[in-house]
Amino acid sequence: MKLYIVGFGPGGLEYMTNEAVSVIKEADIIVGYSTYVEIVKEYFPEKKYFQTPMKKEIDRCRWAIEETLKGSNVALVCSGDSGIYGLAGLIYELTKDYPPFEIEVVAGVTAACSGGSVLGAPLTHDFAVISLSDLLTPWEVIEERVKMASKADFVVCLYNPSSKKRHDYLQKACDMMMEYKKKDTVCGYVRNIGRMGEEYHICTLEELREVQVDMFTTVFVGNSNTKNINNKMVTPRGYHI
């Protein structure tokens, strides 16, 4: 028996690693957030599934652990990478309440990588990844991270940039970044990475402030050297050409 914590990438089968596909095929039960289960189920309809809605992550993880301890091989699936805003950490935190069992984390393609490839090459130099969701992190902490990453001239990749309850968080983040970054800083955003309806846009930081995005969008804010080359977002590494 083993609990696999599987990052399946942005959604499309072509983004899943061979290891992720192999583990999902071999697992007795697939566990995940409802939206993620529906994505995976399209490619593995014959499997047994258990799903929970948003904000039931602890229940979901405990169920996966308990089924593993009963003797099943369980795959707990997460979009992107399971260790980047995923559930790998939570599983390890919960293990203190259970007897020892085997865990394997299966890496996946996170949105910074898959979205960056759609935009061009925005992450060729140092970058920071920050989630704008304040469900688990105080907004004051997020503010400080956004400001310090901008002050240090990192390319900034923003996860969870907006929701119905947080409709103006991206606007707030842009305002903070414009304290340190120029208004014409090259930016980009990608919606539905690797899924039906995928689209991307290149804009300036000032223009980004007015954009309405959702939880299925990943936002990229360039550094002082990032360029728009043929409608692609490119951050030079520093080669002398």
mmCIF file of C-alpha atoms in Angstrom:
data_model
loop_
_atom_site.group_PDB
_atom_site.id
_atom_site.type_symbol
_atom_site.label_atom_id
_atom_site.label_comp_id
_atom_site.label_asym_id
_atom_site.label_seq_id
_atom_site.Cartn_x
_atom_site.Cartn_y
_atom_site.Cartn_z
ATOM 1 C CA MET A 1 0.000 0.000 0.000
ATOM 2 C CA LYS A 2 1.222 3.461 -0.848
ATOM 3 C CA LEU A 3 -0.156 6.990 -1.018
ATOM 4 C CA TYR A 4 0.923 8.834 -4.148
ATOM 5 C CA ILE A 5 0.532 12.611 -4.225
ATOM 6 C CA VAL A 6 0.357 13.337 -7.932
ATOM 7 C CA GLY A 7 0.771 16.623 -9.769
ATOM 8 C CA PHE A 8 -0.967 16.182 -13.116
ATOM 9 C CA GLY A 9 -0.050 19.517 -14.684
ATOM 10 C CA PRO A 10 -2.516 22.060 -16.060
ATOM 11 C CA GLY A 11 -5.011 19.540 -17.366
ATOM 12 C CA GLY A 12 -4.255 18.149 -20.800
ATOM 13 C CA LEU A 13 -2.911 14.603 -21.049
ATOM 14 C CA GLU A 14 0.071 15.901 -23.011
ATOM 15 C CA TYR A 15 1.197 17.870 -19.944
ATOM 16 C CA MET A 16 1.122 14.841 -17.626
ATOM 17 C CA THR A 17 4.462 13.177 -16.994
ATOM 18 C CA ASN A 18 4.854 9.493 -17.828
ATOM 19 C CA GLU A 19 5.262 8.850 -14.107
ATOM 20 C CA ALA A 20 1.981 10.608 -13.279
ATOM 21 C CA VAL A 21 0.091 8.623 -15.936
ATOM 22 C CA SER A 22 1.620 5.346 -14.742
ATOM 23 C CA VAL A 23 0.760 6.002 -11.091
ATOM 24 C CA ILE A 24 -2.826 7.018 -11.866
ATOM 25 C CA LYS A 25 -3.290 3.894 -13.989
ATOM 26 C CA GLU A 26 -1.988 1.632 -11.236
ATOM 27 C CA ALA A 27 -3.810 3.280 -8.308
ATOM 28 C CA ASP A 28 -6.856 1.596 -6.797
ATOM 29 C CA ILE A 29 -8.525 4.915 -5.928
ATOM 30 C CA ILE A 30 -8.126 8.475 -7.252
ATOM 31 C CA VAL A 31 -8.828 11.246 -4.724
ATOM 32 C CA GLY A 32 -9.093 14.962 -5.456
ATOM 33 C CA TYR A 33 -10.890 18.284 -5.537
ATOM 34 C CA SER A 34 -14.082 17.982 -7.592
ATOM 35 C CA THR A 35 -12.846 20.097 -10.513
ATOM 36 C CA TYR A 36 -9.574 18.167 -10.716
ATOM 37 C CA VAL A 37 -11.306 14.798 -10.531
ATOM 38 C CA GLU A 38 -13.471 15.713 -13.520
ATOM 39 C CA ILE A 39 -10.350 16.612 -15.512
ATOM 40 C CA VAL A 40 -8.578 13.358 -14.686
ATOM 41 C CA LYS A 41 -11.718 11.262 -15.136
ATOM 42 C CA GLU A 42 -11.830 12.234 -18.821
ATOM 43 C CA TYR A 43 -8.609 10.280 -19.395
ATOM 44 C CA PHE A 44 -9.095 7.502 -16.836
ATOM 45 C CA PRO A 45 -12.877 6.899 -16.729
ATOM 46 C CA GLU A 46 -12.567 3.326 -15.464
ATOM 47 C CA LYS A 47 -10.994 4.267 -12.121
ATOM 48 C CA LYS A 48 -12.696 4.533 -8.728
ATOM 49 C CA TYR A 49 -12.903 8.169 -7.535
ATOM 50 C CA PHE A 50 -13.475 10.091 -4.325
ATOM 51 C CA GLN A 51 -13.900 13.865 -4.468
ATOM 52 C CA THR A 52 -14.572 16.780 -2.127
ATOM 53 C CA PRO A 53 -15.334 20.458 -2.800
ATOM 54 C CA MET A 54 -13.155 23.481 -2.081
ATOM 55 C CA LYS A 55 -12.241 24.051 1.588
ATOM 56 C CA LYS A 56 -12.456 20.315 2.349
ATOM 57 C CA GLU A 57 -8.759 19.682 1.831
ATOM 58 C CA ILE A 58 -8.131 18.251 5.308
ATOM 59 C CA ASP A 59 -11.082 15.850 4.993
ATOM 60 C CA ARG A 60 -9.869 14.794 1.562
ATOM 61 C CA CYS A 61 -6.328 14.138 2.773
ATOM 62 C CA ARG A 62 -7.464 12.199 5.853
ATOM 63 C CA TRP A 63 -9.712 10.034 3.686
ATOM 64 C CA ALA A 64 -6.809 9.318 1.328
ATOM 65 C CA ILE A 65 -4.523 8.392 4.237
ATOM 66 C CA GLU A 66 -7.127 6.141 5.849
ATOM 67 C CA GLU A 67 -7.860 4.308 2.592
ATOM 68 C CA THR A 68 -4.122 3.778 2.134
ATOM 69 C CA LEU A 69 -3.862 2.310 5.638
ATOM 70 C CA LYS A 70 -6.719 -0.075 4.789
ATOM 71 C CA GLY A 71 -4.477 -1.557 2.084
ATOM 72 C CA SER A 72 -5.178 0.448 -1.097
ATOM 73 C CA ASN A 73 -2.794 2.226 -3.412
ATOM 74 C CA VAL A 74 -4.233 5.752 -3.492
ATOM 75 C CA ALA A 75 -3.428 8.619 -5.853
ATOM 76 C CA LEU A 76 -4.249 12.045 -4.436
ATOM 77 C CA VAL A 77 -4.264 14.315 -7.490
ATOM 78 C CA CYS A 78 -3.443 18.017 -7.612
ATOM 79 C CA SER A 79 -3.285 20.324 -10.612
ATOM 80 C CA GLY A 80 0.155 21.600 -11.528
ATOM 81 C CA ASP A 81 2.697 20.272 -9.034
ATOM 82 C CA SER A 82 1.484 18.729 -5.783
ATOM 83 C CA GLY A 83 4.225 20.469 -3.809
ATOM 84 C CA ILE A 84 3.552 23.965 -5.190
ATOM 85 C CA TYR A 85 0.351 25.220 -3.550
ATOM 86 C CA GLY A 86 -0.678 21.558 -3.548
ATOM 87 C CA LEU A 87 -1.460 19.001 -0.847
ATOM 88 C CA ALA A 88 1.891 17.281 -0.408
ATOM 89 C CA GLY A 89 2.747 19.421 2.609
ATOM 90 C CA LEU A 90 -0.629 18.862 4.258
ATOM 91 C CA ILE A 91 -0.323 15.091 3.888
ATOM 92 C CA TYR A 92 3.052 15.127 5.641
ATOM 93 C CA GLU A 93 1.660 17.362 8.388
ATOM 94 C CA LEU A 94 -1.187 14.911 9.007
ATOM 95 C CA THR A 95 1.052 11.837 9.205
ATOM 96 C CA LYS A 96 1.689 12.543 12.903
ATOM 97 C CA ASP A 97 -1.826 11.261 13.607
ATOM 98 C CA TYR A 98 -1.315 7.896 11.889
ATOM 99 C CA PRO A 99 0.993 4.882 11.989
ATOM 100 C CA PRO A 100 3.856 4.946 9.463
ATOM 101 C CA PHE A 101 2.979 4.310 5.821
ATOM 102 C CA GLU A 102 4.661 4.865 2.473
ATOM 103 C CA ILE A 103 4.259 8.174 0.638
ATOM 104 C CA GLU A 104 5.568 9.131 -2.784
ATOM 105 C CA VAL A 105 5.309 12.631 -4.257
ATOM 106 C CA VAL A 106 5.032 12.683 -8.055
ATOM 107 C CA ALA A 107 6.164 15.977 -9.577
ATOM 108 C CA GLY A 108 3.999 17.826 -12.084
ATOM 109 C CA VAL A 109 4.212 20.823 -14.406
ATOM 110 C CA THR A 110 3.217 23.908 -12.423
ATOM 111 C CA ALA A 111 1.442 26.904 -14.013
ATOM 112 C CA ALA A 112 4.572 29.053 -13.888
ATOM 113 C CA CYS A 113 6.201 26.622 -16.336
ATOM 114 C CA SER A 114 3.226 25.754 -18.535
ATOM 115 C CA GLY A 115 1.909 29.321 -18.634
ATOM 116 C CA GLY A 116 5.381 30.697 -19.216
ATOM 117 C CA SER A 117 5.818 28.474 -22.262
ATOM 118 C CA VAL A 118 2.576 29.839 -23.726
ATOM 119 C CA LEU A 119 3.734 33.436 -23.219
ATOM 120 C CA GLY A 120 7.226 32.838 -24.601
ATOM 121 C CA ALA A 121 10.138 32.959 -22.148
ATOM 122 C CA PRO A 122 9.214 35.221 -19.224
ATOM 123 C CA LEU A 123 11.077 33.274 -16.523
ATOM 124 C CA THR A 124 14.559 33.042 -18.036
ATOM 125 C CA HIS A 125 15.989 35.024 -15.122
ATOM 126 C CA ASP A 126 15.239 35.105 -11.374
ATOM 127 C CA PHE A 127 11.555 35.092 -10.507
ATOM 128 C CA ALA A 128 9.158 34.867 -7.563
ATOM 129 C CA VAL A 129 5.870 32.959 -7.395
ATOM 130 C CA ILE A 130 3.207 34.511 -5.143
ATOM 131 C CA SER A 131 -0.397 33.481 -4.567
ATOM 132 C CA LEU A 132 -2.879 36.323 -4.096
ATOM 133 C CA SER A 133 -5.313 34.051 -2.251
ATOM 134 C CA ASP A 134 -5.693 35.103 1.373
ATOM 135 C CA LEU A 135 -7.686 32.037 2.437
ATOM 136 C CA LEU A 136 -4.615 30.595 4.162
ATOM 137 C CA THR A 137 -2.188 33.535 4.136
ATOM 138 C CA PRO A 138 -2.937 36.947 5.688
ATOM 139 C CA TRP A 139 -3.250 39.728 3.125
ATOM 140 C CA GLU A 140 -0.652 41.778 5.010
ATOM 141 C CA VAL A 141 1.907 39.018 4.391
ATOM 142 C CA ILE A 142 0.978 38.832 0.708
ATOM 143 C CA GLU A 143 1.335 42.608 0.382
ATOM 144 C CA GLU A 144 4.829 42.519 1.855
ATOM 145 C CA ARG A 145 5.911 39.702 -0.459
ATOM 146 C CA VAL A 146 4.562 41.475 -3.551
ATOM 147 C CA LYS A 147 6.326 44.707 -2.596
ATOM 148 C CA MET A 148 9.658 43.082 -1.747
ATOM 149 C CA ALA A 149 9.700 40.922 -4.891
ATOM 150 C CA SER A 150 8.949 44.033 -6.969
ATOM 151 C CA LYS A 151 11.590 46.089 -5.189
ATOM 152 C CA ALA A 152 14.154 43.345 -5.903
ATOM 153 C CA ASP A 153 13.203 43.455 -9.611
ATOM 154 C CA PHE A 154 12.106 39.833 -9.779
ATOM 155 C CA VAL A 155 9.806 38.678 -12.532
ATOM 156 C CA VAL A 156 6.651 37.970 -10.523
ATOM 157 C CA CYS A 157 4.301 35.094 -11.312
ATOM 158 C CA LEU A 158 0.906 35.486 -9.616
ATOM 159 C CA TYR A 159 -1.263 32.467 -8.810
ATOM 160 C CA ASN A 160 -4.935 32.778 -7.793
ATOM 161 C CA PRO A 161 -5.065 36.411 -8.942
ATOM 162 C CA SER A 162 -8.785 36.945 -8.491
ATOM 163 C CA SER A 163 -12.111 35.431 -7.488
ATOM 164 C CA LYS A 164 -15.663 36.625 -6.859
ATOM 165 C CA LYS A 165 -14.741 37.605 -3.309
ATOM 166 C CA ARG A 166 -11.338 38.972 -4.321
ATOM 167 C CA HIS A 167 -12.239 40.756 -7.542
ATOM 168 C CA ASP A 168 -9.879 43.690 -6.938
ATOM 169 C CA TYR A 169 -6.817 41.833 -5.595
ATOM 170 C CA LEU A 170 -4.919 41.910 -8.881
ATOM 171 C CA GLN A 171 -5.589 45.644 -9.123
ATOM 172 C CA LYS A 172 -4.217 46.097 -5.604
ATOM 173 C CA ALA A 173 -1.152 44.016 -6.460
ATOM 174 C CA CYS A 174 -0.501 46.064 -9.591
ATOM 175 C CA ASP A 175 -0.710 49.282 -7.592
ATOM 176 C CA MET A 176 1.853 47.928 -5.136
ATOM 177 C CA MET A 177 4.164 46.766 -7.904
ATOM 178 C CA MET A 178 3.996 50.132 -9.639
ATOM 179 C CA GLU A 179 5.662 51.634 -6.575
ATOM 180 C CA TYR A 180 8.827 49.858 -7.750
ATOM 181 C CA LYS A 181 8.209 48.828 -11.368
ATOM 182 C CA LYS A 182 7.557 51.116 -14.325
ATOM 183 C CA LYS A 183 4.018 51.368 -15.658
ATOM 184 C CA ASP A 184 5.166 50.109 -19.060
ATOM 185 C CA THR A 185 6.720 46.921 -17.611
ATOM 186 C CA VAL A 186 5.915 44.038 -19.953
ATOM 187 C CA CYS A 187 3.335 41.636 -18.490
ATOM 188 C CA GLY A 188 1.292 38.692 -19.662
ATOM 189 C CA TYR A 189 -1.499 36.443 -18.515
ATOM 190 C CA VAL A 190 -2.764 33.040 -19.590
ATOM 191 C CA ARG A 191 -6.210 31.601 -19.020
ATOM 192 C CA ASN A 192 -7.094 27.889 -19.094
ATOM 193 C CA ILE A 193 -3.511 26.732 -19.545
ATOM 194 C CA GLY A 194 -3.459 23.387 -21.328
ATOM 195 C CA ARG A 195 -7.250 23.193 -21.435
ATOM 196 C CA MET A 196 -10.013 24.038 -23.866
ATOM 197 C CA GLY A 197 -10.292 27.801 -24.322
ATOM 198 C CA GLU A 198 -6.631 28.540 -23.646
ATOM 199 C CA GLU A 199 -5.752 32.153 -24.414
ATOM 200 C CA TYR A 200 -2.940 34.540 -23.608
ATOM 201 C CA HIS A 201 -2.380 38.281 -23.728
ATOM 202 C CA ILE A 202 0.654 40.555 -23.534
ATOM 203 C CA CYS A 203 0.188 43.979 -21.948
ATOM 204 C CA THR A 204 1.852 46.606 -19.779
ATOM 205 C CA LEU A 205 1.636 46.696 -15.996
ATOM 206 C CA GLU A 206 -0.621 49.737 -16.208
ATOM 207 C CA GLU A 207 -2.936 47.879 -18.604
ATOM 208 C CA LEU A 208 -2.844 44.743 -16.457
ATOM 209 C CA ARG A 209 -4.313 46.745 -13.580
ATOM 210 C CA GLU A 210 -7.595 47.060 -15.503
ATOM 211 C CA VAL A 211 -7.817 43.426 -16.625
ATOM 212 C CA GLN A 212 -10.505 41.164 -15.180
ATOM 213 C CA VAL A 213 -9.094 37.701 -14.510
ATOM 214 C CA ASP A 214 -10.269 34.583 -12.662
ATOM 215 C CA MET A 215 -8.879 31.636 -10.710
ATOM 216 C CA PHE A 216 -8.051 29.828 -13.955
ATOM 217 C CA THR A 217 -5.660 32.619 -14.963
ATOM 218 C CA THR A 218 -1.951 32.878 -14.195
ATOM 219 C CA VAL A 219 -0.360 36.330 -14.352
ATOM 220 C CA PHE A 220 3.257 37.198 -15.183
ATOM 221 C CA VAL A 221 4.824 40.592 -14.436
ATOM 222 C CA GLY A 222 8.217 41.198 -16.014
ATOM 223 C CA ASN A 223 11.363 42.698 -14.573
ATOM 224 C CA SER A 224 13.036 45.890 -15.801
ATOM 225 C CA ASN A 225 14.588 44.043 -18.759
ATOM 226 C CA THR A 226 11.607 41.973 -19.912
ATOM 227 C CA LYS A 227 10.675 42.635 -23.545
ATOM 228 C CA ASN A 228 7.758 42.139 -25.899
ATOM 229 C CA ILE A 229 9.249 40.355 -28.913
ATOM 230 C CA ASN A 230 6.744 39.541 -31.657
ATOM 231 C CA ASN A 231 3.923 39.443 -29.077
ATOM 232 C CA LYS A 232 5.851 37.094 -26.829
ATOM 233 C CA MET A 233 7.048 37.913 -23.314
ATOM 234 C CA VAL A 234 10.826 37.461 -23.081
ATOM 235 C CA THR A 235 13.112 38.088 -20.116
ATOM 236 C CA PRO A 236 16.780 38.156 -21.223
ATOM 237 C CA ARG A 237 19.194 35.920 -19.308
ATOM 238 C CA GLY A 238 22.027 38.340 -19.908
ATOM 239 C CA TYR A 239 23.847 36.921 -22.929
ATOM 240 C CA HIS A 240 25.796 39.513 -24.908
ATOM 241 C CA ILE A 241 24.455 39.387 -28.472
#
